[in-house]
Coordinates of C-alpha atoms and ligand atoms in Angstrom, one line a residue:
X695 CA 0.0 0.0 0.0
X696 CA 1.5 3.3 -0.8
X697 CA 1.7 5.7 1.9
X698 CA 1.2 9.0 1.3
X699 CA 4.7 10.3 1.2
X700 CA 4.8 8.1 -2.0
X701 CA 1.5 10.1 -3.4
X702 CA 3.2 13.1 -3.1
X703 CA 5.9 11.9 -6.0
X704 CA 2.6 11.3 -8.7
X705 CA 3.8 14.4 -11.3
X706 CA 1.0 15.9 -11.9
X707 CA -1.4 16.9 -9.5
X708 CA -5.2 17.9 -10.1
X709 CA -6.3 21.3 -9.2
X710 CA -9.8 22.6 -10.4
X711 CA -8.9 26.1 -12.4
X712 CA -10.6 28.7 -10.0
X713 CA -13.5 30.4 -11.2
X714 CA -15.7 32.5 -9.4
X715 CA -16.7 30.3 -7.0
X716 CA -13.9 27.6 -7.5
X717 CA -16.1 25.3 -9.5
X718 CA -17.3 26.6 -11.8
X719 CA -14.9 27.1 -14.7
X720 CA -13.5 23.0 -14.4
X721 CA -16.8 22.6 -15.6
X722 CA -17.3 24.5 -18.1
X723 CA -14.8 23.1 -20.2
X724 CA -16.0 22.3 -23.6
X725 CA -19.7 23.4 -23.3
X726 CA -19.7 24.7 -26.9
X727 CA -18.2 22.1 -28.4
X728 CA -20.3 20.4 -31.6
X729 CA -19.4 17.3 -33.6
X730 CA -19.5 17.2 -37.6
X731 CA -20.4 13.6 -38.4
X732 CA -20.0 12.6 -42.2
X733 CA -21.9 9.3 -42.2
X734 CA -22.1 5.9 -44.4
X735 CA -18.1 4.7 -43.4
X736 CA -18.0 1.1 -42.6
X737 CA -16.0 0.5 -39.4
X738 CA -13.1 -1.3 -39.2
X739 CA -10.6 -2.2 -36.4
X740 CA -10.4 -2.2 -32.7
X741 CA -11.6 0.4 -30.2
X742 CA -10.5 -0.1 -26.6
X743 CA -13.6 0.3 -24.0
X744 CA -12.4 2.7 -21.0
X745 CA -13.0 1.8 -17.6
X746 CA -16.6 2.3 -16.2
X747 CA -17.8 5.5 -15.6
X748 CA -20.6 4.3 -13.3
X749 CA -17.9 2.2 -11.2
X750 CA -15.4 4.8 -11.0
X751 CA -17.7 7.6 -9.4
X752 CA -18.8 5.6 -6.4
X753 CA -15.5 4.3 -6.2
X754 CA -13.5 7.8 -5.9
X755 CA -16.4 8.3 -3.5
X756 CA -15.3 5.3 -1.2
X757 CA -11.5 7.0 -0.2
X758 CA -13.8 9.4 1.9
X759 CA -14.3 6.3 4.3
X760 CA -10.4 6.2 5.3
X761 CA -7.6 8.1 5.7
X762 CA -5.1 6.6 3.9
X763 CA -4.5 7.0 0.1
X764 CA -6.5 4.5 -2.2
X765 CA -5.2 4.5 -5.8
X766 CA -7.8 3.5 -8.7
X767 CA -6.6 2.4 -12.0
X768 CA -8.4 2.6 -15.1
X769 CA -10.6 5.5 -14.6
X770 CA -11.9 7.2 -17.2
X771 CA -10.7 10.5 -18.4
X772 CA -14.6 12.1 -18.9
X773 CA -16.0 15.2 -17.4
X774 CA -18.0 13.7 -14.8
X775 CA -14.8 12.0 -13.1
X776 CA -13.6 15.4 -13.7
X777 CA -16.1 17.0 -11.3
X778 CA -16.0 14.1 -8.7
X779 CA -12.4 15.5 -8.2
X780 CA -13.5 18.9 -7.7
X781 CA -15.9 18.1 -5.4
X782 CA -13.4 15.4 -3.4
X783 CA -10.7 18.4 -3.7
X784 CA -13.4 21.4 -2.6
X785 CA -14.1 19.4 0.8
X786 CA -9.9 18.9 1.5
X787 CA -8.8 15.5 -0.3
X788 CA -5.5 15.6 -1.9
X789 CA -6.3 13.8 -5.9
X790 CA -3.1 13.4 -7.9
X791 CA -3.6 11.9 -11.8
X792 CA -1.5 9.7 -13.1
X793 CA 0.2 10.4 -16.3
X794 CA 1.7 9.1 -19.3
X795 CA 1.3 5.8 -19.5
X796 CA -0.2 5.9 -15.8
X797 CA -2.6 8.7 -17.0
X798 CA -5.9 6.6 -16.0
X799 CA -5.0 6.1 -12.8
X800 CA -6.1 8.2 -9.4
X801 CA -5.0 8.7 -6.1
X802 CA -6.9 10.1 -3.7
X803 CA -6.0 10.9 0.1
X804 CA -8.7 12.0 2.4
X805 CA -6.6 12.5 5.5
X806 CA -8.5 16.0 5.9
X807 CA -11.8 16.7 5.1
X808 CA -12.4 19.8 6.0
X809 CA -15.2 20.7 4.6
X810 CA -17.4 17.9 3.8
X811 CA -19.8 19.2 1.8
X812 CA -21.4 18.8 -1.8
X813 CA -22.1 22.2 -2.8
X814 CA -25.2 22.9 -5.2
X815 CA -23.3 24.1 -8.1
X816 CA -21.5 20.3 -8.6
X817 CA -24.4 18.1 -7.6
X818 CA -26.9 19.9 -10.0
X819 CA -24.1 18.8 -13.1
X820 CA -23.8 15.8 -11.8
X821 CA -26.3 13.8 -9.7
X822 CA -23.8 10.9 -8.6
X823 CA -22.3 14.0 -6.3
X824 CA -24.8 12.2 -3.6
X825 CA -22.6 9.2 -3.3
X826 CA -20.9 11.4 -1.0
X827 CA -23.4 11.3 1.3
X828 CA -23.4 8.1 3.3
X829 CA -19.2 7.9 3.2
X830 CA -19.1 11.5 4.8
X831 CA -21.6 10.4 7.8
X832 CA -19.9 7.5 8.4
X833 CA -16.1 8.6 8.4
X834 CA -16.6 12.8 9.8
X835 CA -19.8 12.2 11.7
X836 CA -21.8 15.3 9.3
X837 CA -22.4 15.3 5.6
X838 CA -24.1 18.8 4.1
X839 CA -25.0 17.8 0.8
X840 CA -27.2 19.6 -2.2
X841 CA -30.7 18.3 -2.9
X842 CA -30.1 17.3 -6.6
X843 CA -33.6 18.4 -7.6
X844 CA -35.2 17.2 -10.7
X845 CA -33.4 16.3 -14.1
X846 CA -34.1 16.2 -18.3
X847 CA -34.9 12.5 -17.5
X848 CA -37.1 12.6 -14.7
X849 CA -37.8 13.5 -11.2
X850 CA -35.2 11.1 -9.9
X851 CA -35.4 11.7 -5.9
X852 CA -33.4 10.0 -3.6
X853 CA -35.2 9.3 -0.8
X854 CA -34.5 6.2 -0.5
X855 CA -30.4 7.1 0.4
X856 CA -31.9 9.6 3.2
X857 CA -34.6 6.6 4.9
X858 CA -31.7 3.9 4.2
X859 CA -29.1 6.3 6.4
X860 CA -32.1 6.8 9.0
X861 CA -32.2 3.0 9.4
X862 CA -28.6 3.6 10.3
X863 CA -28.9 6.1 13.0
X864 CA -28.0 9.2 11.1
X865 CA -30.3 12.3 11.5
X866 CA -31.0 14.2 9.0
X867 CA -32.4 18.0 8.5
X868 CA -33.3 19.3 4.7
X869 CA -32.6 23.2 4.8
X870 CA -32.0 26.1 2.2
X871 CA -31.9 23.2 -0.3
X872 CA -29.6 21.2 1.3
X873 CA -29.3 18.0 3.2
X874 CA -27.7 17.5 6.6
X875 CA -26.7 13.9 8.2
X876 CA -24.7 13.5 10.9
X877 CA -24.3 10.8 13.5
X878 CA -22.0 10.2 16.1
X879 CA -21.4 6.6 15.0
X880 CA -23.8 4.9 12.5
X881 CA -25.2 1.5 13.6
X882 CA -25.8 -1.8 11.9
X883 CA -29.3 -1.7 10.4
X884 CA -32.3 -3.6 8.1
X885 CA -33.2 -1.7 5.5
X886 CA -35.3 -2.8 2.8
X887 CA -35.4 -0.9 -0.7
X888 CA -38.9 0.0 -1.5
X889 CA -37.3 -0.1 -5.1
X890 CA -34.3 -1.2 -6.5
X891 CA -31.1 1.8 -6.6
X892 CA -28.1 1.5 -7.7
X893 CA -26.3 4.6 -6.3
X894 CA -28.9 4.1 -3.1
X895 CA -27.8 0.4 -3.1
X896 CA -23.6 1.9 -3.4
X897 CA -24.3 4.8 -0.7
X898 CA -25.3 3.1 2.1
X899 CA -23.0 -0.2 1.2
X900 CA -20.4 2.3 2.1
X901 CA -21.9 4.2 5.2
X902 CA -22.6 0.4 6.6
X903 CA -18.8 -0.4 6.6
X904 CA -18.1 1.9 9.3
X905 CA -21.6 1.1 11.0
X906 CA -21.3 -0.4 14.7
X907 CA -23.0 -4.0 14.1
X908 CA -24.1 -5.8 11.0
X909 CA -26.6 -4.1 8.8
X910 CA -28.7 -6.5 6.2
X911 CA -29.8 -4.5 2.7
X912 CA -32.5 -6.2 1.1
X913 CA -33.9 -5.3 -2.8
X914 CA -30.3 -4.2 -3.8
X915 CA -29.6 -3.3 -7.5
X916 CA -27.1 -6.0 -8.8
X917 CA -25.6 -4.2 -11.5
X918 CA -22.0 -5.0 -11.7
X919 CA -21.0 -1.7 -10.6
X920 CA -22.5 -2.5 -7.1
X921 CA -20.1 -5.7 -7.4
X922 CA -17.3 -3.7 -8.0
X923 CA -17.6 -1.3 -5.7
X924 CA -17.9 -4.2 -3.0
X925 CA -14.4 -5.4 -4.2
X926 CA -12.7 -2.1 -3.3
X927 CA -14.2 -1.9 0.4
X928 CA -13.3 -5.5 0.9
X929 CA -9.8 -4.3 -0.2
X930 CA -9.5 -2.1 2.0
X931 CA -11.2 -3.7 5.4
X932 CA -14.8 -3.7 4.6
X933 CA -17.0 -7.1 5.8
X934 CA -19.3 -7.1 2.8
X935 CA -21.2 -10.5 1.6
X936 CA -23.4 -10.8 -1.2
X937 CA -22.7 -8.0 -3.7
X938 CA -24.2 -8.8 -7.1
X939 CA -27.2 -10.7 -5.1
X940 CA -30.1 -9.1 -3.8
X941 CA -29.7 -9.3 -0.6
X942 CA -26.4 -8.0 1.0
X943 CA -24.9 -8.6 4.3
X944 CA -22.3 -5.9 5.8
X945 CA -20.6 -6.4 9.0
X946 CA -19.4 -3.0 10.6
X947 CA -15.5 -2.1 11.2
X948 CA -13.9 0.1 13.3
X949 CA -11.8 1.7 10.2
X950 CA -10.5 1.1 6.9
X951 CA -7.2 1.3 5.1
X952 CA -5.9 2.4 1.7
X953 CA -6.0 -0.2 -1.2
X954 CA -5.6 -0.3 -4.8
X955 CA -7.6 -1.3 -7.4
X956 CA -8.8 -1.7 -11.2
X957 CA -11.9 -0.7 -12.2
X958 CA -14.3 -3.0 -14.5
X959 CA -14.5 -1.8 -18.3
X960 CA -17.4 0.1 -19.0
X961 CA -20.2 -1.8 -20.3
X962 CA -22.9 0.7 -21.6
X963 CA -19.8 2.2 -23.9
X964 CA -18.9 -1.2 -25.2
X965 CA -22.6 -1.9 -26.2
X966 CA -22.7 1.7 -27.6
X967 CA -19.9 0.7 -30.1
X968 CA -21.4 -3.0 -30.9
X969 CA -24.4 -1.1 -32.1
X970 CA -22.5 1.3 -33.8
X971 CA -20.5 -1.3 -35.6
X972 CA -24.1 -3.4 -36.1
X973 CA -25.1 -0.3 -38.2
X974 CA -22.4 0.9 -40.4
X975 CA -21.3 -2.5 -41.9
X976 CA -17.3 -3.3 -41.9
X977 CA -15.7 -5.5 -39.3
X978 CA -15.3 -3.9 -35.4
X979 CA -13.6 -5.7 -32.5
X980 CA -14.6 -4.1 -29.4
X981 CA -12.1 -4.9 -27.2
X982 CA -11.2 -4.7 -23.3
X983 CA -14.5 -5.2 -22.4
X984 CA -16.9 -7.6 -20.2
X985 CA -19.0 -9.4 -22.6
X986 CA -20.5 -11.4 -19.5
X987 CA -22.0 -7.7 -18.2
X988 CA -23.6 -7.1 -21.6
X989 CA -25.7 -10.3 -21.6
X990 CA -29.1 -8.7 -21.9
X991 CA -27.8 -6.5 -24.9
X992 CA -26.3 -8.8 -26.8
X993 CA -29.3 -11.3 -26.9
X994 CA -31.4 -8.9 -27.9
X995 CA -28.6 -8.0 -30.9
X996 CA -28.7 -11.7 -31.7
X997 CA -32.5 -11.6 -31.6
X998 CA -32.4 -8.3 -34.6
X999 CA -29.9 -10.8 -36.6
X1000 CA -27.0 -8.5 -35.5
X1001 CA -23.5 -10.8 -36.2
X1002 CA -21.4 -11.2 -33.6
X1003 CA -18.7 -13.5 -31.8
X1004 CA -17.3 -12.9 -28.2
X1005 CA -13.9 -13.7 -26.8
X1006 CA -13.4 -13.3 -23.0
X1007 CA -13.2 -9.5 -23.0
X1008 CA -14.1 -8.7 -26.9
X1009 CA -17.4 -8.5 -28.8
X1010 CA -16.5 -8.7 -32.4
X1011 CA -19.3 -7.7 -34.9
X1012 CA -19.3 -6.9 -38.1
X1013 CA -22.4 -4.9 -40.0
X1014 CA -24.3 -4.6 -43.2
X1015 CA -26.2 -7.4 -42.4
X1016 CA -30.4 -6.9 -42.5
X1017 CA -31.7 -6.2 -39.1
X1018 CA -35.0 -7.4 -37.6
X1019 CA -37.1 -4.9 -35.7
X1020 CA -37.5 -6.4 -32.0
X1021 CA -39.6 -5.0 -28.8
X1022 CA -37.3 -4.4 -25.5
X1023 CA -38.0 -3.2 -22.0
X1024 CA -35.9 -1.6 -20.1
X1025 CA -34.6 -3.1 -16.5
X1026 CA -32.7 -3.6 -13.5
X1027 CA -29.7 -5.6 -14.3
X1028 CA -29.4 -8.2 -15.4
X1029 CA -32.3 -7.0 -17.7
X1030 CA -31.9 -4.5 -20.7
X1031 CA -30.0 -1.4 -19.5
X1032 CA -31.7 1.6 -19.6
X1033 CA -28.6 3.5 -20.1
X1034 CA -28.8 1.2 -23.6
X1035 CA -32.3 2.3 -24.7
X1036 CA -31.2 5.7 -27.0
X1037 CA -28.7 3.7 -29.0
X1038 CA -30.9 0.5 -29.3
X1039 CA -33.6 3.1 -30.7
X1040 CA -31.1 4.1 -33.2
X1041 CA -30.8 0.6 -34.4
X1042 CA -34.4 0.1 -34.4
X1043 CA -34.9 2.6 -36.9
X1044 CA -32.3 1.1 -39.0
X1045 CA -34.4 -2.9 -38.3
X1046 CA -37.3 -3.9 -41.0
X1047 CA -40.9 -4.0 -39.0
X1048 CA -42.0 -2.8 -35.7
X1049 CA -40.1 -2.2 -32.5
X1050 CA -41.8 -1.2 -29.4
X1051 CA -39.3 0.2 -26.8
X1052 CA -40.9 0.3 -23.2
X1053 CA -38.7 2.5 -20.6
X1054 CA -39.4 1.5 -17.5
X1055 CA -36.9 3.2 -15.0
X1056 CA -36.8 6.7 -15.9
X1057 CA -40.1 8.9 -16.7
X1058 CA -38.9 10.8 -19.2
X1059 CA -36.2 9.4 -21.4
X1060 CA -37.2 9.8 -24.6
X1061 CA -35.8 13.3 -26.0
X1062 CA -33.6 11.4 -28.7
X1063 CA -36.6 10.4 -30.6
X1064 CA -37.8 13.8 -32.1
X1065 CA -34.2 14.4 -32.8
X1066 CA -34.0 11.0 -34.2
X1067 CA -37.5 12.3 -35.8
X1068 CA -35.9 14.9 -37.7
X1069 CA -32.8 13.0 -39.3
X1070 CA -36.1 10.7 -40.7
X1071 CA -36.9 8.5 -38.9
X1072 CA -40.6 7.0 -38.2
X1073 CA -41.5 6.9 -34.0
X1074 CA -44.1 7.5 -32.0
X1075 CA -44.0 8.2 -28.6
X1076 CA -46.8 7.2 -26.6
X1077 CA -46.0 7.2 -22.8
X1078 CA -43.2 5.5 -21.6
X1079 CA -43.5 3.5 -24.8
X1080 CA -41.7 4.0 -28.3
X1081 CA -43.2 2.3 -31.4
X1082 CA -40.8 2.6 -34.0
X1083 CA -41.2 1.8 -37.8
X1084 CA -37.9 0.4 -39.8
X1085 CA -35.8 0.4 -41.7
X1086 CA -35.8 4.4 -42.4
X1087 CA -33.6 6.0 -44.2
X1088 CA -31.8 8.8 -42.1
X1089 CA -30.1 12.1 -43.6
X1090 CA -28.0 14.4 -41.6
X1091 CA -29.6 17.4 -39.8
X1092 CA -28.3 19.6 -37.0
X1093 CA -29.5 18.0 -33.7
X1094 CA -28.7 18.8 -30.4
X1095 CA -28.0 16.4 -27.4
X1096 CA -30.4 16.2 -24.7
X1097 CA -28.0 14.4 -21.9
X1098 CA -25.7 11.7 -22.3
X1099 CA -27.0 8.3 -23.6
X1100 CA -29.0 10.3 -25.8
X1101 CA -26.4 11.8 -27.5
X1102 CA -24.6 8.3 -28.3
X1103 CA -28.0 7.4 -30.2
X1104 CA -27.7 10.3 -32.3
X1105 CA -23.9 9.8 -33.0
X1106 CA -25.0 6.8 -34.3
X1107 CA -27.8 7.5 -36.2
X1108 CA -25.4 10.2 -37.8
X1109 CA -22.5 7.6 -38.4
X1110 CA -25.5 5.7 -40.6
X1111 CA -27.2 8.6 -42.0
X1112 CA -26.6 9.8 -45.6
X1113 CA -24.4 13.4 -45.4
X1114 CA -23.5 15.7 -42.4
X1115 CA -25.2 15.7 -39.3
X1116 CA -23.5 19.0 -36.8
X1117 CA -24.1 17.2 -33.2
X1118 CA -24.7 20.5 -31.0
X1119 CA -24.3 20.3 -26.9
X1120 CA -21.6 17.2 -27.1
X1121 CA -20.6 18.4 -23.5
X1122 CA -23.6 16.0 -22.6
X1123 CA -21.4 12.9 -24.3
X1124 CA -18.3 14.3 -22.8
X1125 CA -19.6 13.1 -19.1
X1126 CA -19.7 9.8 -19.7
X1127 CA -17.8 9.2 -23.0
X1128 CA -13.6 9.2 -23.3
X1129 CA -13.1 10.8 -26.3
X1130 CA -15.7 8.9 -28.3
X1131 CA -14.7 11.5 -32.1
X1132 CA -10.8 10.3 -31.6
X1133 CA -11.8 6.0 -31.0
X1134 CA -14.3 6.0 -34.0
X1135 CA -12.3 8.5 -36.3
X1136 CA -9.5 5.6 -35.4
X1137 CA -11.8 2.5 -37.1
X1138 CA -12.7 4.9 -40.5
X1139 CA -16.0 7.1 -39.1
X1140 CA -15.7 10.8 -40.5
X1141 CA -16.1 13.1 -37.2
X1142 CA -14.9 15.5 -35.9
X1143 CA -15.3 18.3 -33.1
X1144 CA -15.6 21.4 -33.4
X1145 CA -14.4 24.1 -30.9
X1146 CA -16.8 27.1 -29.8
X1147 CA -18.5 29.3 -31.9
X1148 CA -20.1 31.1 -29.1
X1149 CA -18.3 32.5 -25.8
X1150 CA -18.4 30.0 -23.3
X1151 CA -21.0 30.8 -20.3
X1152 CA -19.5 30.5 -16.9
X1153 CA -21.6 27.3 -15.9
X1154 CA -22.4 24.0 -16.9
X1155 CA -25.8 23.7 -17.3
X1156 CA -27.4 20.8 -15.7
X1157 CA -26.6 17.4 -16.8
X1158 CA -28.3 13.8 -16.3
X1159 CA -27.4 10.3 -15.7
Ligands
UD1_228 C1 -27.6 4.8 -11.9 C2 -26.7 5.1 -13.0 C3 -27.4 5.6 -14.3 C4 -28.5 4.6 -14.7 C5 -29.4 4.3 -13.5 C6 -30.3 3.1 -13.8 C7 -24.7 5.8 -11.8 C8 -23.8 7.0 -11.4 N1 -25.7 6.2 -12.6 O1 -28.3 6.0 -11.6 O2 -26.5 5.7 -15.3 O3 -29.3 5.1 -15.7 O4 -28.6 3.8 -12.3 O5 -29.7 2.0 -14.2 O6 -24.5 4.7 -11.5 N2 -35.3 6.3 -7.2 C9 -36.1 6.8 -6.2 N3 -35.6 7.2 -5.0 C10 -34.3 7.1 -4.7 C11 -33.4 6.6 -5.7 C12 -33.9 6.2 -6.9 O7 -37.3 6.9 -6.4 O8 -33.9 7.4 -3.6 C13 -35.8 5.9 -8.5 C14 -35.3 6.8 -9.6 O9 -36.0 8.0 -9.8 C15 -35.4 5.8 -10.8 C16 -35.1 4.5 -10.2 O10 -35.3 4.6 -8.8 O11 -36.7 5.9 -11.3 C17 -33.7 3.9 -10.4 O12 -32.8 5.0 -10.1 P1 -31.4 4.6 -9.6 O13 -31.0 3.2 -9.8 O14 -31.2 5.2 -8.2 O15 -30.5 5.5 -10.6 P2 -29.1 6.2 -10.2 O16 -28.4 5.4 -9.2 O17 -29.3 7.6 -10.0

């Protein structure tokens, strides 16, 4: 384990560029930024899947629970890890990046947390900022943190993190906007999810670690992200069972230590290029990835007649074949990803017949289709229920992003489209993706970004997912 005099050698050391509140300008990187997609390229070669966005966040959350440094490797380099290290860095943690060849790896030290809070301006760009939340109470005792109030996808509350860390002793006050825990110790608990969470499930996984006594979490999300989180805190101390199953047992420890660890590949970016590779013919290995977490996606692909072979961590597909329309539902893992449903609409337009795309976890994710809509093709949104008619022949348009899964499905429709579709508000596809223009430019797609036209405003507005 590496102490911290050894974190003090990393070179180069992350320090959010001050705006006028210290925030705001390391977010407002890029906000202008469009793409110009020329479409109708097959692809060809190998893109490299970073590591999960969704595993990384709660993980960089987790170093609040000790004081010792806890290096992560294979962490993305997107704007929402971006913030996370503002927000760690604005309550007193010391985050030094790797670089070179080290460059996706983190290091964070929370000997001092000085101020451990999670101010508006960073939770309303990024909602995951509550995973901050149950660490805080259980390592300092008091967690201030921003109510994230409602987002483009839907209302999105999280009650359930604020009755879960009840159940553990913690009081909280709401106030001004803002939520206030503390506890003097948290204890062991039963909490039951009155629907499944995956940050709920992650946040108070983490305050139970330092709980007195065993706390039992019933209705947990088992997304793999959940899993992978439970690896770390076991790593460094943590008395976790049953991660990945429903029902997860945590016994409390006194204190943690400092560990180091690899994150799991991110799989909603691997199934974002398999689709992408489905559509626009040629011959794409997707490589570095799970194909075990992508289970639901890829029978679905197999079900539309997409071609494909795995490997232990590749997906190889290659495109121009005819697609079959197919219905699919969104879920809790292991069922159809939500965070899948934009893209899989843009291959549904591209599928002969009649899909009918239900969304059952979020209330309001459907903004892609009248963007789709506009680049031609034929949906109808009815509810939380998409009915699209395929195969449509898609021509480039302007379009603008709505938040970040929907702008992967119009990236794709634009890489299939005939001529040039300008991609406006990519800042949304810059949370989650790692340089998406550079790793399909590399297997023969024609895009590229374009800088800003406008002057850049001095916040970020607010972001989803
Ligand atoms: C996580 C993912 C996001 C993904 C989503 C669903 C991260 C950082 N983000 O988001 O990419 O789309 O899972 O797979 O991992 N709910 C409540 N009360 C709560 C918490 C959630 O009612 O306290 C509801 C939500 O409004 C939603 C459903 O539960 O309808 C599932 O949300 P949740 O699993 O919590 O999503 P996130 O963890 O925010």
């Amino acid at each position: 384990m590496g102490s911290a005099r050894e974190l003090k050698k990393i070179p180069v050391p992350f320090r959010p560029r001050l705006g006028e509140n210290g925030i705001r300008t390391a977010l407002a990187e890029n906000f202008m930024d469009k793409f110009v997609i020329r479409g109708g390229n097959p692809l060809v070669g190998t893109i490299r899947v970073s590591g999960a966005k969704n595993a990384a966040l709660p993980a960089m959350a987790a170093a609040i629970l000790t004081e010792e440094p806890v290096i992560l490797e294979n962490i993305p380099d997107v704007r929402d890890i971006r913030t996370e290290r503002t927000l760690l860095v604005s309550m007193g943690a010391e985050v030094e990046l790797g670089y070179g060849r080290a460059h996706h790896r983190t290091t964070l030290c929370c000997r001092n947390l000085a101020n451990p809070e999670a101010a508006y301006e960073l939770v309303k760009t990024m909602r995951a900022s509550t995973l901050v939340l149950g660490p805080l109470v259980a390592r300092m005792g008091r967690a201030r943190v921003s109510q994230p109030g409602g987002c483009a996808i839907g209302a999105r509350p999280i009650d359930l993190h604020i009755k879960g860390l009840e159940q553990l002793g913690a009081t909280i006050t709401q106030d001004h906007g803002y939520i206030e825990a503390s506890a003097e110790r948290l204890r062991g608990g039963h909490i039951i999810f009155d629907k499944i969470t995956v940050t709920g499930t992650e946040d108070l996984m983490m305050a139970a670690t330092l709980a007195e006594g065993e706390t039992v979490m019933e209705n947990c999300a088992l997304e793999p992200e959940v899993s992978d989180l439970a690896v770390l805190l076991n790593k460094m101390g943590a008395r976790i069972e049953g991660a990945g199953t429903s029902t997860i047992r945590i016994q409390g420890v006194s204190k943690l230590h400092g560990a180091r660890h690899r994150i799991i590949p991110d799989r909603i970016e691997a199934g974002t290029f398999v689709i992408a590779g489905a559509l626009c013919g040629g011959d794409l290995t997707v490589s570095n990835c799970d194909p075990g977490h992508l289970g639901a996606l890829l029978k679905k692909l197999e079900e539309c007649g997409v071609q494909f072979k795995t490997s232990e961590n590749s997906v190889r597909v290659t495109g121009g074949h005819a697609l079959a329309a197919a219905d699919v539902s969104t879920e809790e893992y292991p069922g159809f990803p939500t965070d899948m449903q934009a893209q899989y609409m843009a291959l549904a337009t591209q599928a002969s017949g009649v899909s009918a795309i239900t969304e059952n976890i979020f209330e309001n994710r459907f903004m892609h289709a009248q963007e789709l809509v506009r680049m031609g093709a034929n949906i109808m949104v009815e509810g939380s229920r998409a009915v699209v008619h395929g195969p449509a022949q898609l021509s480039g348009a302007a379009v603008q992003c709505s938040d970040l899964r929907a702008s992967a499905s119009l990236v794709i429709a634009a890489l299939v489209a005939e001529g040039e579709t300008i991609l406006d508000r990519v800042y949304h596809i810059d949370r989650g993706y790692e340089r998406i223009e550079e790793k399909l430019r590399s297997v023969g797609a024609q895009i590229r970004r374009m800088g800003e036209i406008l002057p850049k405003k001095a916040a970020a507005p607010v972001g989803v997912a």
